[in-house]
C-alpha positions as MATLAB code, in Angstrom:
seq = 'MAILYERTAVAKPTDWADLISVIESESTPFTSMVSKRTKPAQVTHYWQAKQYPTVGHLGVLDGLDATEFNSNQAEELVGVAQKLWYNVGVSDFMEDAAHQAGVSGSAIRSQTSEGLITLKRMIEKRCLSDAEAVRDDGVAQGNETRGVFKWTDNAFNIHAVPTNFQTPADSKYAGTLIAFSEDEMGNLGESAYKQKKGQVNLDGFCGIELKRRFTEFTTYQAQSAGGATYTPVRSFNGQQKDRELVSTIDALVLDSGRYRLHVSSFLKSNKTTGADSATTHKSGIFMDMSMCGLAYTRLPRVVNQEYQGGGHKRIIDTLFMLMVDNPLSLIAVNAT';
ca = [
     128.677  173.482  146.765;
     127.622  171.829  149.853;
     128.828  168.330  150.760;
     126.437  165.460  150.503;
     124.466  164.353  153.961;
     123.000  161.096  154.717;
     119.977  162.563  155.466;
     119.404  164.232  152.269;
     120.551  161.359  149.814;
     118.252  159.473  147.449;
     118.357  156.018  146.182;
     119.631  154.369  149.381;
     118.682  150.775  149.225;
     116.740  149.368  152.333;
     118.934  147.678  154.752;
     117.359  144.736  156.880;
     118.912  143.170  159.659;
     119.901  139.544  158.558;
     117.616  138.159  161.503;
     113.658  137.202  161.808;
     112.641  137.580  165.312;
     109.754  135.308  165.922;
     108.114  137.101  169.109;
     105.192  134.568  169.398;
     106.194  131.754  171.630;
     106.202  128.268  169.741;
     105.401  125.920  172.879;
     102.587  123.692  172.241;
     102.834  121.930  175.520;
      99.509  119.861  175.140;
     100.431  118.305  171.891;
     103.779  117.664  172.863;
     102.804  115.926  176.065;
      99.790  113.977  174.978;
     100.171  110.328  174.009;
      99.822  109.428  170.419;
      97.246  106.613  169.739;
      96.991  104.049  167.026;
      95.571  104.964  163.629;
      91.822  105.136  163.632;
      90.132  103.008  160.830;
      87.272  105.588  160.218;
      86.465  108.886  160.119;
      84.206  108.258  163.253;
      86.081  106.485  166.074;
      84.268  104.699  168.874;
      85.462  103.783  172.376;
      84.214  102.845  175.455;
      83.533  104.487  178.886;
      82.927  102.451  182.194;
      82.765  103.561  185.778;
      82.226  100.940  188.734;
      78.728  100.770  189.956;
      77.723  101.940  193.270;
      76.153   99.343  195.449;
      75.000   98.706  199.085;
      76.658   96.529  201.401;
      74.029   94.714  203.238;
      74.843   91.046  204.782;
      73.543   88.259  202.961;
      71.298   85.753  204.649;
      72.708   82.629  205.557;
      71.645   79.631  203.343;
      69.961   82.057  200.598;
      70.296   80.935  197.057;
      71.551   83.592  194.404;
      68.631   84.753  192.153;
      69.635   88.337  191.155;
      72.852   88.877  188.865;
      74.504   91.892  188.057;
      76.471   93.179  185.007;
      78.258   96.803  184.340;
      77.674   97.723  180.798;
      80.207  100.284  179.469;
      78.784  103.171  177.018;
      80.011  104.555  173.694;
      81.982  107.656  173.248;
      82.572  109.051  169.555;
      85.228  111.223  168.009;
      85.323  112.577  164.651;
      88.714  112.936  162.616;
      89.901  116.195  161.299;
      92.018  117.318  158.339;
      94.014  120.595  158.776;
      96.483  121.925  156.413;
      98.858  124.934  155.689;
     100.058  125.170  152.262;
     103.254  127.030  151.292;
     104.637  128.528  147.775;
     107.159  130.574  146.582;
     107.709  132.088  142.999;
     110.669  131.316  140.550;
     112.344  134.383  140.951;
     111.836  134.209  144.968;
     113.357  130.694  145.008;
     116.247  131.284  142.594;
     116.833  134.888  141.812;
     116.027  136.917  145.005;
     117.519  137.012  148.609;
     115.502  137.715  151.691;
     116.904  138.961  154.770;
     116.963  136.307  157.418;
     116.677  133.578  155.441;
     119.576  131.176  154.708;
     119.251  128.811  151.484;
     116.174  128.018  149.834;
     113.132  130.055  150.300;
     110.708  127.010  150.043;
     112.652  125.236  152.722;
     112.317  128.183  155.074;
     108.632  128.577  154.321;
     108.250  124.723  154.984;
     109.808  124.696  158.312;
     107.765  127.758  159.319;
     104.622  125.882  157.986;
     105.200  122.590  160.009;
     105.505  124.926  163.348;
     102.241  126.667  162.046;
     100.408  123.136  161.542;
     101.360  122.255  165.036;
      99.854  125.270  166.772;
      96.821  124.685  164.501;
      96.382  121.153  166.059;
      97.200  122.726  169.531;
      94.307  125.207  168.963;
      91.825  122.670  168.068;
      92.599  120.383  170.694;
      92.440  123.320  173.543;
      89.151  124.838  171.821;
      85.704  125.041  172.894;
      84.644  123.651  169.333;
      82.035  121.065  168.658;
      82.734  118.177  166.489;
      81.301  118.527  162.676;
      80.776  116.281  160.088;
      81.734  116.966  156.232;
      78.444  118.144  154.405;
      80.073  117.601  150.933;
      79.685  121.230  150.274;
      81.350  123.790  152.311;
      81.995  122.208  155.967;
      84.710  119.756  156.537;
      85.170  117.066  159.264;
      86.216  118.726  162.526;
      87.192  117.252  166.023;
      85.844  117.890  169.274;
      87.862  120.276  171.328;
      88.629  119.497  175.116;
      86.504  122.628  176.455;
      83.526  121.110  174.672;
      84.001  117.602  176.057;
      83.219  119.336  179.447;
      80.062  120.427  178.121;
      76.622  118.764  178.615;
      74.910  120.045  175.454;
      75.963  118.724  171.999;
      75.137  119.123  168.361;
      76.423  115.557  167.408;
      77.632  112.440  169.062;
      76.521  113.621  172.548;
      78.436  112.347  175.642;
      76.120  110.068  177.731;
      74.632  111.433  180.953;
      76.518  109.286  183.061;
      79.840  110.517  181.707;
      79.499  114.310  181.519;
      81.882  116.287  183.407;
      80.068  117.351  186.582;
      79.128  120.886  187.121;
      81.102  120.904  190.402;
      84.117  120.372  188.324;
      83.736  123.609  186.191;
      84.250  127.267  187.197;
      82.453  129.742  185.420;
      83.078  133.030  187.546;
      85.355  136.052  187.123;
      89.366  135.705  187.081;
      89.579  137.908  190.031;
      87.134  135.665  192.226;
      89.032  132.426  191.395;
      90.656  131.662  194.481;
      92.658  128.806  196.252;
      89.193  128.036  197.976;
      87.473  127.635  194.297;
      90.412  125.454  193.001;
      89.931  123.207  196.187;
      86.463  122.666  195.588;
      87.243  121.815  191.769;
      89.726  119.282  193.142;
      87.430  117.839  195.522;
      84.961  117.033  192.740;
      87.667  115.380  190.364;
      88.429  113.289  193.715;
      85.008  112.014  194.136;
      84.416  111.152  190.418;
      87.844  108.983  190.691;
      87.421  107.817  194.166;
      90.996  108.654  195.028;
      93.666  111.457  194.711;
      94.050  112.690  190.930;
      97.124  113.295  189.042;
      96.364  116.106  186.744;
      97.957  118.260  184.204;
      96.533  122.030  183.709;
      97.017  124.014  180.550;
      96.243  127.705  181.499;
      96.056  130.965  180.126;
      98.929  133.380  181.294;
      96.489  135.500  183.292;
      95.108  132.288  185.080;
      98.435  131.210  185.774;
      99.262  134.226  187.451;
      96.283  133.708  189.606;
      97.839  130.420  190.814;
     100.893  132.319  191.766;
      98.971  134.885  193.886;
      97.912  132.208  195.948;
     101.466  132.240  197.600;
     101.099  136.029  198.316;
      97.830  136.703  199.229;
      95.675  134.675  202.133;
      91.960  135.030  202.039;
      90.817  136.342  205.628;
      87.828  133.510  205.595;
      87.011  130.472  203.294;
      85.553  131.902  200.208;
      85.771  135.612  201.312;
      86.439  138.489  199.273;
      89.214  139.961  201.477;
      92.844  139.061  201.298;
      95.924  139.852  203.557;
      99.578  139.933  201.908;
     101.433  137.019  203.160;
     104.608  137.166  201.367;
     108.102  136.898  202.661;
     111.171  136.492  200.698;
     114.574  134.700  201.307;
     117.424  134.546  199.067;
     121.057  134.927  198.469;
     122.044  138.794  198.371;
     124.285  137.515  195.261;
     121.369  136.247  193.499;
     119.376  139.329  193.154;
     116.424  137.504  191.891;
     112.864  137.789  192.715;
     111.079  134.339  191.837;
     107.345  134.465  191.843;
     105.972  131.395  189.991;
     103.678  128.249  190.981;
     104.148  125.435  188.558;
     102.496  122.837  190.850;
      99.984  122.319  193.579;
      99.617  119.500  195.943;
      96.035  119.417  197.538;
      94.409  116.921  199.647;
      92.507  116.008  196.310;
      95.754  115.480  194.194;
      98.549  117.105  192.390;
      98.236  119.495  189.987;
     100.927  120.442  187.133;
     100.639  123.892  185.716;
     101.511  124.468  182.178;
     101.023  128.128  180.322;
      99.474  127.915  176.932;
      98.916  130.580  174.668;
      96.260  128.814  172.331;
      93.404  128.073  174.493;
      89.622  128.910  173.179;
      90.792  130.641  170.179;
      88.458  131.601  167.241;
      88.359  128.776  164.976;
      87.607  130.526  161.910;
      90.602  132.848  162.220;
      92.791  131.343  164.995;
      92.886  134.792  166.997;
      92.633  134.987  170.644;
      89.021  134.957  172.295;
      88.307  137.293  175.244;
      88.829  134.286  177.323;
      91.782  132.834  175.685;
      94.393  133.750  178.481;
      91.931  133.510  181.505;
      90.886  129.795  180.904;
      92.311  126.598  181.830;
      91.724  122.777  181.249;
      93.075  119.955  183.672;
      93.314  116.488  182.761;
      94.563  113.098  183.323;
      97.150  112.593  180.429;
      96.723  108.925  180.639;
      92.984  109.379  179.891;
      93.143  111.310  176.547;
      95.277  111.012  173.207;
      95.847  112.221  169.760;
      94.895  109.581  167.082;
      96.654  110.366  163.736;
      95.027  109.178  160.755;
      97.896  110.726  159.082;
     100.919  111.923  160.802;
     101.915  115.592  159.929;
     103.774  115.456  156.342;
     104.870  117.566  153.623;
     104.054  116.900  149.886;
     105.835  118.609  147.040;
     103.640  119.658  144.350;
     104.211  119.419  140.505;
     106.424  121.973  139.153;
     104.231  123.867  136.417;
     106.599  126.825  135.670;
     105.602  129.375  138.184;
     107.200  128.273  141.066;
     107.667  125.809  144.085;
     104.591  124.570  146.184;
     104.158  122.144  148.914;
     101.140  120.684  150.847;
     101.575  120.427  154.692;
      98.787  118.675  156.174;
      97.641  116.033  158.935;
      94.368  113.980  159.776;
      94.178  113.646  163.435;
      91.454  113.034  166.339;
      91.080  114.138  169.870;
      90.225  111.286  172.219;
      88.976  111.932  175.674;
      88.426  108.522  177.515;
      86.164  109.666  180.067;
      84.995  113.292  180.558;
      84.439  112.527  184.299;
      88.108  113.212  184.960;
      88.198  116.795  183.517;
      88.358  119.947  185.396;
      87.713  123.180  183.348;
      88.317  126.627  184.468;
      85.967  128.990  182.003;
      86.939  132.283  183.770;
      85.599  135.627  182.523;
];
């Protein structure tokens, strides 16, 4: 009788490496950096936007009494709070009788830890979306907060941004990614400068394909302003022992101001499925982080549900609102 070979043996238990490798990055730069505001008192929250008036500078006639007086009236912006949740549960056998490779200790605790990360990504996706604000209809539609790309729009279904505070067309790019050049970024920066009447200090949250375009600013030079023909200009200096080629740009300093670049994987996602859109990795939004904030009606929390015999369940939820103090300060790259 032949010896037993491994390849022909039966009843072999499945062997899993005791490790779960999470490929998707957990980086959520916007929600990590944005300021956290005071708790809103209502689902709809109001704040004011104001800009200095544009006036002339004629001289005043000697001896003339004042007969005309001015005021500078602010205009209202409105935000809507949104609830998000990601609820987890494990069965009795999963919690107390089964062992899962890569999970050390309680299965419900492991699911809760992953659930909190997932909830944070959900907030990041909503804030960096182009989704419109929506009010609860009492039937199937819940309250939803407006995504930052929608704040740069000029058409709204609800709580429209006043015309005087809508992001100018010159602060928005809508061409192809391959045509997005240093000259185009210069134009966007100039528009932002004109709105502020001074140099800006903006953080940009960019898809990875857009971020690469910024890096290419250092390796190719346009032969003419706005031209489509480029000349390679890269040179490399480094220690032989390093044996590294570093090719990345994390900040731009232009005449119009300073722009810090952050890679994000969660721009313009599908709000129903959370999946990437065609422009997720091509888009970018630049904002003054002192002019926006997350207002939590309820900070992210974990609520244990009553044990009823079938297993252990927890609700992981939050109530939050994205506030953009003044959309005039935004720059949007809607590359296709």
